[in-house]
Coordinates of C-alpha atoms in Angstrom, one line a residue:
X283 CA -125.9 -60.2 -20.1
X284 CA -122.2 -59.7 -19.1
X285 CA -120.0 -62.6 -19.8
X286 CA -117.3 -63.6 -17.4
X287 CA -113.7 -64.1 -18.6
X288 CA -111.9 -67.3 -18.0
X289 CA -109.4 -67.7 -15.1
X290 CA -106.3 -67.7 -17.3
X291 CA -107.3 -64.4 -18.9
X292 CA -107.6 -62.9 -15.4
X293 CA -104.2 -64.0 -14.4
X294 CA -102.6 -62.6 -17.6
X295 CA -104.3 -59.3 -17.1
X296 CA -103.1 -59.2 -13.5
X297 CA -99.5 -59.7 -14.5
X298 CA -99.6 -56.9 -17.1
X299 CA -101.0 -54.4 -14.6
X300 CA -98.3 -55.3 -12.1
X301 CA -95.4 -54.7 -14.6
X302 CA -97.0 -51.4 -15.6
X303 CA -97.1 -50.2 -12.0
X304 CA -93.4 -51.1 -11.4
X305 CA -92.3 -49.2 -14.5
X306 CA -94.4 -46.2 -13.5
X307 CA -92.8 -46.2 -10.0
X308 CA -89.2 -46.1 -11.3
X309 CA -89.9 -43.3 -13.8
X310 CA -91.5 -41.2 -11.0
X311 CA -88.4 -41.6 -8.7
X312 CA -85.9 -40.5 -11.4
X313 CA -88.1 -37.5 -12.2
X314 CA -88.0 -36.3 -8.5
X315 CA -84.1 -36.2 -8.6
X316 CA -84.1 -33.2 -11.0
X317 CA -84.9 -29.6 -9.9
X318 CA -88.5 -28.4 -10.2
X319 CA -87.6 -25.4 -12.5
X320 CA -86.2 -27.6 -15.3
X321 CA -82.9 -29.1 -16.2
X322 CA -80.2 -26.4 -16.6
X323 CA -77.1 -28.3 -15.4
X324 CA -76.0 -31.6 -14.2
X325 CA -74.2 -31.9 -10.8
X326 CA -72.1 -34.9 -10.2
X327 CA -71.2 -35.4 -6.6
X328 CA -68.3 -37.8 -6.0
X329 CA -65.3 -38.1 -3.6
X330 CA -63.1 -39.9 -6.2
X331 CA -60.7 -37.8 -8.2
X332 CA -58.5 -39.5 -10.8
X333 CA -54.8 -38.6 -10.7
X334 CA -51.6 -39.7 -12.4
X335 CA -49.0 -41.2 -10.1
X336 CA -45.7 -39.3 -9.9
X337 CA -42.6 -41.3 -10.7
X338 CA -39.1 -39.9 -10.6
X339 CA -37.4 -39.7 -14.0
X340 CA -34.1 -41.3 -14.5
X341 CA -31.3 -38.7 -15.1
X342 CA -28.1 -39.3 -16.9
X343 CA -25.4 -37.3 -14.9
X344 CA -22.0 -37.0 -16.6
X345 CA -18.8 -37.6 -14.6
X346 CA -17.0 -34.4 -13.8
X347 CA -13.4 -34.2 -15.2
X348 CA -10.5 -34.6 -12.8
X349 CA -9.1 -31.2 -11.9
X350 CA -5.9 -30.4 -13.8
X351 CA -3.2 -29.6 -11.3
X352 CA -0.3 -29.5 -13.7
X353 CA -0.9 -25.9 -14.9
X354 CA 0.6 -22.9 -13.1
X355 CA -1.8 -21.0 -10.9
X356 CA -1.5 -17.5 -12.3
X357 CA -2.4 -14.6 -10.0
X358 CA -3.3 -11.4 -11.8
X359 CA -3.4 -8.0 -10.3
X360 CA -4.5 -5.7 -13.1
X361 CA -5.2 -2.1 -12.2
X362 CA -8.2 -0.3 -13.7
X363 CA -7.2 1.4 -16.9
X364 CA -10.4 3.2 -17.5
X365 CA -10.7 1.5 -20.9
X366 CA -13.0 3.3 -23.3
X367 CA -14.2 1.6 -26.4
X368 CA -13.8 3.4 -29.7
X369 CA -16.7 1.8 -31.5
X370 CA -16.4 1.6 -35.3
X371 CA -19.1 0.0 -37.4
X372 CA -17.7 -2.7 -39.6
X373 CA -19.4 -4.8 -42.2
X374 CA -20.4 -8.4 -41.5
X375 CA -17.5 -10.8 -42.3
X376 CA -17.1 -14.5 -42.2
X377 CA -15.6 -16.0 -39.0
X378 CA -12.6 -17.2 -41.0
X379 CA -11.6 -13.5 -41.5
X380 CA -11.4 -12.6 -37.9
X381 CA -7.9 -11.9 -36.5
X382 CA -6.5 -14.4 -34.1
X383 CA -3.6 -13.4 -31.9
X384 CA -2.3 -17.0 -31.8
X385 CA -1.7 -17.3 -35.6
X386 CA 1.8 -17.1 -36.9
X387 CA 2.7 -13.8 -38.5
X388 CA 5.6 -11.4 -39.4
X389 CA 5.9 -7.7 -38.9
X390 CA 8.3 -4.9 -39.9
X391 CA 8.9 -1.5 -38.4
X392 CA 11.4 1.1 -39.8
X393 CA 11.9 4.6 -38.4
X394 CA 14.3 7.1 -40.0
X395 CA 15.0 10.8 -39.7
X396 CA 17.5 13.6 -39.7
X397 CA 18.1 16.6 -37.4
X398 CA 19.7 20.0 -37.3
X399 CA 22.9 18.9 -35.5
X400 CA 23.9 16.7 -38.5
X401 CA 22.1 13.9 -36.6
X402 CA 20.9 11.0 -38.6
X403 CA 18.6 8.5 -36.9
X404 CA 17.7 5.0 -38.0
X405 CA 15.9 2.1 -36.2
X406 CA 14.5 -1.1 -37.8
X407 CA 12.7 -3.9 -36.1
X408 CA 11.6 -7.2 -37.7
X409 CA 9.6 -9.9 -36.0
X410 CA 8.7 -13.3 -37.3
X411 CA 6.7 -16.2 -35.8
X412 CA 7.0 -19.1 -38.2
X413 CA 5.0 -21.4 -35.8
X414 CA 3.2 -21.4 -32.5
X415 CA 6.4 -22.8 -30.9
X416 CA 9.0 -20.5 -32.4
X417 CA 9.5 -16.8 -32.6
X418 CA 12.4 -14.4 -33.2
X419 CA 13.1 -10.7 -33.6
X420 CA 15.9 -8.6 -35.0
X421 CA 16.6 -4.9 -34.1
X422 CA 19.2 -2.6 -35.6
X423 CA 19.7 1.1 -34.7
X424 CA 22.1 4.0 -35.4
X425 CA 22.3 7.5 -34.2
X426 CA 24.9 10.3 -34.2
X427 CA 25.1 14.0 -33.8
X428 CA 27.6 16.9 -34.0
X429 CA 26.9 19.9 -31.7
X430 CA 27.9 23.6 -31.8
X431 CA 30.6 23.2 -29.1
X432 CA 34.2 22.2 -30.1
X433 CA 34.5 18.5 -30.5
X434 CA 30.9 18.0 -29.3
X435 CA 29.8 14.8 -31.0
X436 CA 28.8 11.2 -30.4
X437 CA 27.7 8.1 -32.2
X438 CA 25.9 4.9 -31.3
X439 CA 25.1 1.8 -33.2
X440 CA 23.8 -1.6 -32.3
X441 CA 22.3 -4.9 -33.4
X442 CA 20.2 -7.3 -31.3
X443 CA 18.7 -10.7 -32.0
X444 CA 16.1 -12.3 -29.7
X445 CA 14.6 -15.8 -30.0
X446 CA 12.0 -18.0 -28.3
X447 CA 11.5 -21.7 -28.7
X448 CA 9.1 -24.1 -27.0
X449 CA 10.1 -27.7 -27.3
X450 CA 7.4 -29.8 -28.9
X451 CA 5.4 -32.2 -26.6
X452 CA 7.3 -30.7 -23.7
X453 CA 6.7 -27.9 -21.1
X454 CA 10.3 -26.6 -21.5
X455 CA 10.9 -23.2 -23.1
X456 CA 14.2 -21.8 -24.3
X457 CA 14.8 -18.1 -24.9
X458 CA 18.0 -16.2 -25.8
X459 CA 19.5 -12.9 -26.8
X460 CA 22.6 -11.9 -28.8
X461 CA 23.5 -8.2 -29.0
X462 CA 26.4 -6.0 -30.2
X463 CA 26.7 -2.3 -29.3
X464 CA 29.2 0.4 -30.2
X465 CA 29.5 3.8 -28.6
X466 CA 31.8 6.6 -29.9
X467 CA 32.4 9.1 -27.1
X468 CA 34.3 12.4 -27.4
X469 CA 35.7 14.2 -24.4
X470 CA 34.7 17.6 -25.6
X471 CA 34.7 19.2 -22.1
X472 CA 38.0 21.1 -22.8
X473 CA 38.7 24.4 -21.0
X474 CA 39.0 27.5 -23.2
X475 CA 42.5 28.4 -24.3
X476 CA 43.9 24.8 -24.5
X477 CA 45.0 23.6 -27.9
X478 CA 44.1 20.0 -28.8
X479 CA 46.5 18.3 -31.1
X480 CA 43.9 16.1 -32.8
X481 CA 40.3 14.9 -32.6
X482 CA 41.4 11.3 -32.2
X483 CA 43.0 12.1 -28.9
X484 CA 39.6 12.9 -27.4
X485 CA 37.8 10.0 -29.0
X486 CA 37.1 6.7 -27.2
X487 CA 35.1 3.8 -28.6
X488 CA 33.4 1.4 -26.3
X489 CA 32.2 -2.0 -27.7
X490 CA 29.9 -4.4 -26.0
X491 CA 29.1 -7.9 -27.2
X492 CA 27.3 -10.6 -25.3
X493 CA 24.6 -13.2 -25.2
X494 CA 22.1 -14.7 -22.8
X495 CA 20.3 -18.1 -22.7
X496 CA 17.3 -18.8 -20.5
X497 CA 15.3 -21.9 -19.8
X498 CA 12.0 -22.3 -18.0
X499 CA 8.7 -24.3 -17.9
X500 CA 5.3 -23.4 -19.2
X501 CA 3.6 -25.3 -16.3
X502 CA 4.4 -26.5 -12.8
X503 CA 6.1 -29.8 -12.2
X504 CA 4.4 -32.7 -10.5
X505 CA 5.6 -31.3 -7.2
X506 CA 4.1 -27.7 -7.8
X507 CA 7.6 -26.3 -8.5
X508 CA 8.4 -23.5 -11.0
X509 CA 11.9 -22.3 -12.1
X510 CA 13.5 -20.0 -14.7
X511 CA 17.2 -20.3 -15.2
X512 CA 19.4 -17.7 -16.8
X513 CA 23.0 -17.7 -18.1
X514 CA 24.7 -14.7 -19.6
X515 CA 28.2 -13.8 -20.9
X516 CA 29.3 -10.3 -21.9
X517 CA 32.4 -8.5 -23.0
X518 CA 33.1 -4.8 -22.7
X519 CA 36.2 -3.0 -24.1
X520 CA 37.5 0.4 -24.9
X521 CA 40.4 2.0 -26.8
X522 CA 42.5 2.3 -23.7
X523 CA 43.4 -1.4 -23.6
X524 CA 40.6 -2.0 -21.0
X525 CA 38.7 -5.2 -21.4
X526 CA 36.0 -6.7 -19.1
X527 CA 34.5 -10.2 -19.2
X528 CA 31.4 -10.7 -17.1
X529 CA 29.7 -14.1 -16.4
X530 CA 26.4 -14.5 -14.5
X531 CA 24.2 -17.5 -13.7
X532 CA 20.7 -17.1 -12.0
X533 CA 18.4 -19.9 -11.0
X534 CA 15.2 -18.9 -9.0
X535 CA 13.0 -21.8 -7.8
X536 CA 9.6 -21.4 -6.3
X537 CA 7.5 -24.1 -4.6
X538 CA 3.7 -23.5 -4.2
X539 CA 2.5 -24.9 -0.9
X540 CA -1.1 -23.9 -1.1
X541 CA -3.1 -21.4 -3.1
X542 CA -1.7 -18.4 -1.2
X543 CA 1.6 -19.6 0.0
X544 CA 5.0 -20.3 -1.7
X545 CA 8.6 -20.9 -0.7
X546 CA 11.4 -19.6 -3.0
X547 CA 15.1 -20.0 -3.3
X548 CA 17.4 -18.2 -5.8
X549 CA 21.1 -18.8 -6.6
X550 CA 22.9 -15.9 -8.2
X551 CA 26.6 -16.3 -9.1
X552 CA 28.7 -13.7 -10.9
X553 CA 32.3 -13.4 -12.0
X554 CA 33.9 -10.3 -13.5
X555 CA 37.4 -10.0 -14.8
X556 CA 38.8 -6.6 -15.7
X557 CA 42.1 -6.2 -17.6
X558 CA 44.1 -3.0 -17.9
X559 CA 47.3 -3.3 -19.9
X560 CA 49.3 -6.0 -18.0
X561 CA 47.2 -5.7 -14.8
X562 CA 44.1 -7.7 -14.2
X563 CA 41.8 -8.3 -11.2
X564 CA 38.7 -10.4 -10.6
X565 CA 35.5 -9.9 -8.7
X566 CA 33.5 -13.0 -7.9
X567 CA 30.2 -13.0 -5.9
X568 CA 27.7 -15.6 -4.8
X569 CA 24.2 -14.8 -3.5
X570 CA 21.6 -17.2 -2.1
X571 CA 18.0 -15.9 -1.4
X572 CA 15.6 -17.9 0.7
X573 CA 12.1 -16.6 1.5
X574 CA 8.5 -17.3 2.2
X575 CA 5.7 -15.4 0.3
X576 CA 2.0 -15.0 1.1
X577 CA -0.4 -13.5 -1.5
X578 CA -4.2 -13.3 -0.9
X579 CA -5.2 -10.0 -2.5
X580 CA -5.6 -8.0 0.8
X581 CA -2.5 -9.0 2.8
X582 CA 0.7 -9.7 0.9
X583 CA 4.1 -10.2 2.6
X584 CA 7.5 -11.7 1.9
X585 CA 10.0 -12.7 4.5
X586 CA 13.5 -14.0 3.9
X587 CA 17.2 -13.6 4.0
X588 CA 19.9 -13.0 1.3
X589 CA 23.4 -14.1 2.3
X590 CA 26.1 -13.0 -0.1
X591 CA 29.8 -13.6 -0.4
X592 CA 32.5 -11.6 -2.3
X593 CA 36.2 -11.1 -1.8
X594 CA 35.6 -8.7 1.1
X595 CA 33.7 -11.2 3.1
X596 CA 30.1 -12.2 3.7
X597 CA 27.0 -10.1 4.3
X598 CA 23.5 -11.1 5.5
X599 CA 20.8 -8.9 3.9
X600 CA 17.2 -8.8 5.0
X601 CA 14.2 -9.4 2.6
X602 CA 11.0 -8.3 4.4
X603 CA 8.2 -6.5 2.7
X604 CA 4.5 -6.0 3.5
X605 CA 1.4 -4.7 1.6
X606 CA -1.9 -4.3 3.4
X607 CA -5.2 -3.1 1.9
X608 CA -7.6 -1.2 4.2
X609 CA -11.2 -2.2 4.5
X610 CA -13.6 -0.8 1.9
X611 CA -11.0 1.6 0.4
X612 CA -8.6 1.9 -2.4
X613 CA -5.7 2.6 -0.1
X614 CA -2.7 0.2 0.3
X615 CA -0.1 0.5 3.1
X616 CA 3.4 -0.7 2.2
X617 CA 6.4 -1.2 4.5
X618 CA 9.6 -3.2 4.3
X619 CA 13.2 -3.8 5.4
X620 CA 15.2 -4.9 2.4
X621 CA 18.8 -5.4 1.4
X622 CA 20.2 -4.9 -2.1
X623 CA 23.5 -6.2 -3.4
X624 CA 24.8 -4.5 -6.6
X625 CA 27.8 -5.9 -8.5
X626 CA 29.5 -2.9 -10.1
X627 CA 31.0 -3.5 -13.5
X628 CA 32.9 -1.3 -16.0
X629 CA 29.9 -1.5 -18.4
X630 CA 27.4 -0.6 -15.7
X631 CA 29.4 2.4 -14.6
X632 CA 29.8 3.6 -18.2
X633 CA 26.0 3.8 -18.7
X634 CA 25.9 6.3 -15.7
X635 CA 28.8 8.4 -16.8
X636 CA 30.3 8.2 -20.4
X637 CA 33.4 10.2 -19.6
X638 CA 34.8 8.1 -16.8
X639 CA 38.4 6.7 -16.6
X640 CA 39.1 3.0 -16.5
X641 CA 38.4 1.9 -12.9
X642 CA 41.4 0.7 -10.9
X643 CA 39.2 -1.6 -8.9
X644 CA 35.6 -2.9 -8.7
X645 CA 33.8 -3.0 -5.4
X646 CA 30.3 -4.2 -4.8
X647 CA 27.6 -2.0 -3.2
X648 CA 25.5 -3.3 -0.2
X649 CA 22.4 -1.3 0.6
X650 CA 20.0 -1.7 3.5
X651 CA 16.7 0.1 3.2
X652 CA 13.8 0.7 5.5
X653 CA 10.7 2.2 3.9
X654 CA 7.1 3.0 4.5
X655 CA 4.5 4.3 2.0
X656 CA 1.0 4.4 0.7
X657 CA -0.6 3.5 -2.6
X658 CA -4.1 4.5 -3.6
X659 CA -6.6 5.4 -6.2
X660 CA -9.0 8.3 -6.0
X661 CA -10.9 7.0 -9.1
X662 CA -10.6 4.3 -11.7
X663 CA -8.4 6.8 -13.6
X664 CA -6.3 8.5 -10.9
X665 CA -3.7 6.7 -8.9
X666 CA -0.9 7.9 -6.5
X667 CA 2.1 6.7 -4.6
X668 CA 4.0 8.2 -1.7
X669 CA 7.0 6.6 0.0
X670 CA 9.7 7.6 2.4
X671 CA 12.8 5.6 3.1
X672 CA 16.2 5.6 4.8
X673 CA 19.1 3.8 3.0
X674 CA 22.6 3.0 4.2
X675 CA 25.1 2.3 1.4
X676 CA 28.4 0.6 1.7
X677 CA 31.0 1.0 -1.1
X678 CA 28.9 3.5 -3.0
X679 CA 30.5 4.4 -6.4
X680 CA 30.8 8.2 -7.0
X681 CA 32.2 10.2 -9.9
X682 CA 34.6 12.9 -9.1
X683 CA 36.5 15.2 -11.5
X684 CA 40.1 14.3 -12.1
X685 CA 41.7 17.7 -11.3
X686 CA 45.2 16.3 -11.6
X687 CA 45.1 16.4 -15.4
X688 CA 45.4 19.4 -17.6
X689 CA 42.1 19.0 -19.3
X690 CA 40.2 18.0 -16.2
X691 CA 37.5 16.4 -18.5
X692 CA 37.5 12.9 -17.1
X693 CA 36.0 11.4 -13.9
X694 CA 37.5 9.0 -11.5
X695 CA 35.4 6.3 -9.8
X696 CA 35.7 6.5 -6.0
X697 CA 33.9 4.3 -3.5
X698 CA 32.4 5.8 -0.4
X699 CA 32.7 3.3 2.5
X700 CA 29.4 4.5 4.2
X701 CA 26.7 6.9 3.1
X702 CA 23.2 7.6 4.5
X703 CA 20.5 8.6 2.1
X704 CA 17.1 9.9 3.1
X705 CA 14.6 9.7 0.3
X706 CA 11.1 11.0 -0.2
X707 CA 9.4 10.2 -3.5
X708 CA 5.9 10.6 -4.9
X709 CA 4.1 9.7 -8.1
X710 CA 0.7 10.5 -9.6
X711 CA -0.9 9.0 -12.7
X712 CA -4.0 9.8 -14.7
X713 CA -5.0 7.4 -17.5
X714 CA -8.1 7.1 -19.6
X715 CA -7.6 3.9 -21.7
X716 CA -5.0 4.4 -24.4
X717 CA -6.2 7.9 -25.3
X718 CA -4.8 9.9 -22.4
X719 CA -1.9 9.3 -20.0
X720 CA -0.5 12.0 -17.6
X721 CA 2.2 11.3 -15.0
X722 CA 4.4 13.2 -12.6
X723 CA 7.2 11.9 -10.4
X724 CA 9.1 13.8 -7.7
X725 CA 12.2 12.5 -5.8
X726 CA 14.0 14.3 -3.0
X727 CA 17.3 13.0 -1.7
X728 CA 19.5 14.0 1.2
X729 CA 23.0 12.5 1.4
X730 CA 24.9 12.6 4.7
X731 CA 27.2 10.6 6.9
X732 CA 30.0 10.3 4.3
X733 CA 33.3 9.1 5.7
X734 CA 35.9 9.4 2.9
X735 CA 34.4 11.9 0.5
X736 CA 33.3 15.5 1.1
X737 CA 30.2 15.3 -1.0
X738 CA 28.1 12.7 -2.9
X739 CA 29.8 13.5 -6.2
X740 CA 27.5 13.2 -9.3
X741 CA 24.2 12.4 -7.4
X742 CA 21.2 14.6 -7.8
X743 CA 19.4 15.9 -4.7
X744 CA 16.1 16.8 -6.5
X745 CA 14.5 15.2 -9.5
X746 CA 11.1 15.9 -11.0
X747 CA 9.8 14.2 -14.2
X748 CA 6.4 14.8 -15.8
X749 CA 4.9 13.9 -19.1
X750 CA 1.9 13.2 -21.2
X751 CA 0.8 10.8 -23.9
X752 CA -2.2 11.9 -25.9
X753 CA -3.9 10.1 -28.9
X754 CA -6.3 12.0 -31.1
X755 CA -8.4 9.6 -33.2
X756 CA -6.4 6.8 -34.8
X757 CA -3.9 8.9 -36.7
X758 CA -2.3 11.5 -34.4
X759 CA -0.1 11.0 -31.3
X760 CA 1.5 13.7 -29.1
X761 CA 4.1 13.0 -26.4
X762 CA 5.6 15.6 -24.0
X763 CA 8.4 15.1 -21.3
X764 CA 9.6 17.6 -18.7
X765 CA 12.7 17.0 -16.6
X766 CA 13.6 19.4 -13.7
X767 CA 16.5 18.9 -11.3
X768 CA 19.0 20.5 -9.0
X769 CA 22.6 20.2 -10.0
X770 CA 25.1 17.7 -8.5
X771 CA 28.2 18.7 -6.5
X772 CA 31.6 18.6 -8.3
X773 CA 35.2 19.3 -7.5
X774 CA 37.4 22.0 -9.0
X775 CA 41.1 22.6 -8.9
X776 CA 42.4 23.1 -5.4
X777 CA 39.8 20.7 -4.0
X778 CA 37.2 23.4 -4.1
X779 CA 33.6 22.1 -3.9
X780 CA 31.1 23.6 -6.3
X781 CA 27.5 22.7 -7.4
X782 CA 26.2 22.7 -10.9
X783 CA 23.2 24.8 -11.7
X784 CA 19.8 23.2 -11.9
X785 CA 17.9 23.2 -15.1
X786 CA 14.6 22.5 -16.9
X787 CA 14.5 20.3 -20.0
X788 CA 11.3 20.2 -22.1
X789 CA 10.9 18.0 -25.2
X790 CA 7.9 17.0 -27.3
X791 CA 7.2 14.6 -30.2
X792 CA 4.4 14.4 -32.7
X793 CA 3.4 11.5 -34.9
X794 CA 0.8 11.5 -37.7
X795 CA -0.4 8.5 -39.8
X796 CA -1.2 9.7 -43.3
X797 CA -1.4 6.3 -45.1
X798 CA -2.0 2.7 -44.3
X799 CA 1.6 1.9 -43.6
X800 CA 3.3 5.3 -43.4
X801 CA 3.7 7.9 -40.6
X802 CA 5.6 11.2 -40.3
X803 CA 7.1 12.2 -37.0
X804 CA 9.0 15.2 -35.6
X805 CA 10.8 15.8 -32.3
X806 CA 11.9 19.0 -30.5
X807 CA 14.4 18.7 -27.6
X808 CA 15.5 21.3 -25.1
X809 CA 12.8 23.8 -26.0
X810 CA 14.2 26.4 -23.5
X811 CA 17.6 26.2 -25.3
X812 CA 19.6 25.9 -22.1
X813 CA 23.2 24.9 -22.2
X814 CA 23.0 23.1 -18.8
X815 CA 25.5 20.6 -17.6
X816 CA 24.6 17.2 -16.1
X817 CA 28.3 16.5 -15.6
X818 CA 30.9 19.3 -15.1
X819 CA 32.4 20.8 -18.2
X820 CA 30.0 18.9 -20.5
X821 CA 27.2 21.2 -21.7
X822 CA 24.4 19.5 -23.5
X823 CA 23.0 20.2 -27.0
X824 CA 20.9 23.3 -27.3
X825 CA 17.5 23.4 -29.0
X826 CA 17.5 20.5 -31.4
X827 CA 15.0 19.4 -34.0
X828 CA 14.5 16.1 -35.8
X829 CA 12.0 14.8 -38.3
X830 CA 11.4 11.7 -40.4
X831 CA 9.1 8.9 -41.5
X832 CA 7.9 5.6 -40.2
X833 CA 7.2 2.6 -42.4
X834 CA 5.1 -0.1 -40.6
X835 CA 2.8 -2.2 -42.7
X836 CA 0.2 -4.5 -41.3
X837 CA 1.5 -7.8 -40.0
X838 CA 1.5 -10.6 -42.6
X839 CA -0.6 -13.5 -41.2
X840 CA -0.2 -17.1 -42.3
X841 CA -2.9 -19.7 -42.3

């Protein structure tokens, strides 16, 4: 017989069954959330995506330096030179062995030779830079020759000292030059059949001595002003008791208004005193240029005036020039109306004609020129220039034969009151770095409108100059020059006008470096062996030859 459980036991059994059913229910619900084919992946579905908040970082920006306006604004216009690098492999060296162009150094250059016309040649040049603020150079030279013509000889010697000094802790710069030059000239243009008593009667020695001092600034002033003053004093004398003392002072000042604009003024004062035996006269001039300049690379122009005063009165000369570059081309158009004032001195006239007589007076030349031209480049290596101009000269110095003397081998300086010159000149250049340079220059002149003289005595109507500079490797240089011209008019006895024959003069020079500091050189002049005359009765040397050596060691650099 079945026995009944007590009430408490039934209640405990009921509670246990209820807990079991609740647990079974939760397990069944979690099982239905998985796919029927088994658990392969777990997909979490949520709209919340964690992210890091962006915050701007703090940046340390340095303060830009204040622009330095005390330095000069340099404007460069460097043409293309077609530079070609001659690459040479060198071993790796420490940085301390690299050359620096700013270090102090000293250099020496000596060139000596001898030619077939008993012509010794000597030139020496020494440069020393003891510090970055000081530099000086000394040059000495001598040359003489004795030709095949009777009394055909000359001699020339000179010494020049140049210096440069920048004041410490200051923008001021001082530079100067002292030079002495001696020229021995022989009047060998003697007609045949005339007996000369002695050689000394044909000899005349000209001596020049002078100095120059300049002062400038390495930077602009606080008011954007730049200046460069210049003071010079020269003496020139001969053996005919002629002596000249020349003084000159120049002070150009330029004020920069903006980047492309500037205003300039220039004071130019000169005083020349020429003494001849007991007679002396003085020539003093003062010029004052005032102008406005604009430079921006494409359109450049200058407009101003130049009033000048001398003993004959005052003159107002124009100063107008224009350069314009066409769009997308290498072509430049140039035009201008400019005036030039030339102070003629005994020394300056001697450099043109060595056989002149002592001038009886010195007049200044005023020139007004109107010109138009083009400049261009067909390639980075080939450039050309073509220009035509019309010039009107006042008091133009000319050299006419002195037919009143027996020898007729001297030239008088005469001044033409007015002369018109039409000029056409062209130039072409071809350059490839420093290896090859070819050039050719042609100038055509027409002189007309003379008032006092019959011809433009001593002036050439046609001049053509050509040449080449070629470098082979690092040891061989070759130089060639060609000069072609039409002869100048001259005066014969009886006031008969004649013209000298034109000529062609070709010369060449070779240099070869055979050691670290040594070179050999040779020069051939007047290769066509023509006895042409640049000045009447003075034939030049024929075919001449000269050879010698060059000693030029590497510059000594100081630490």
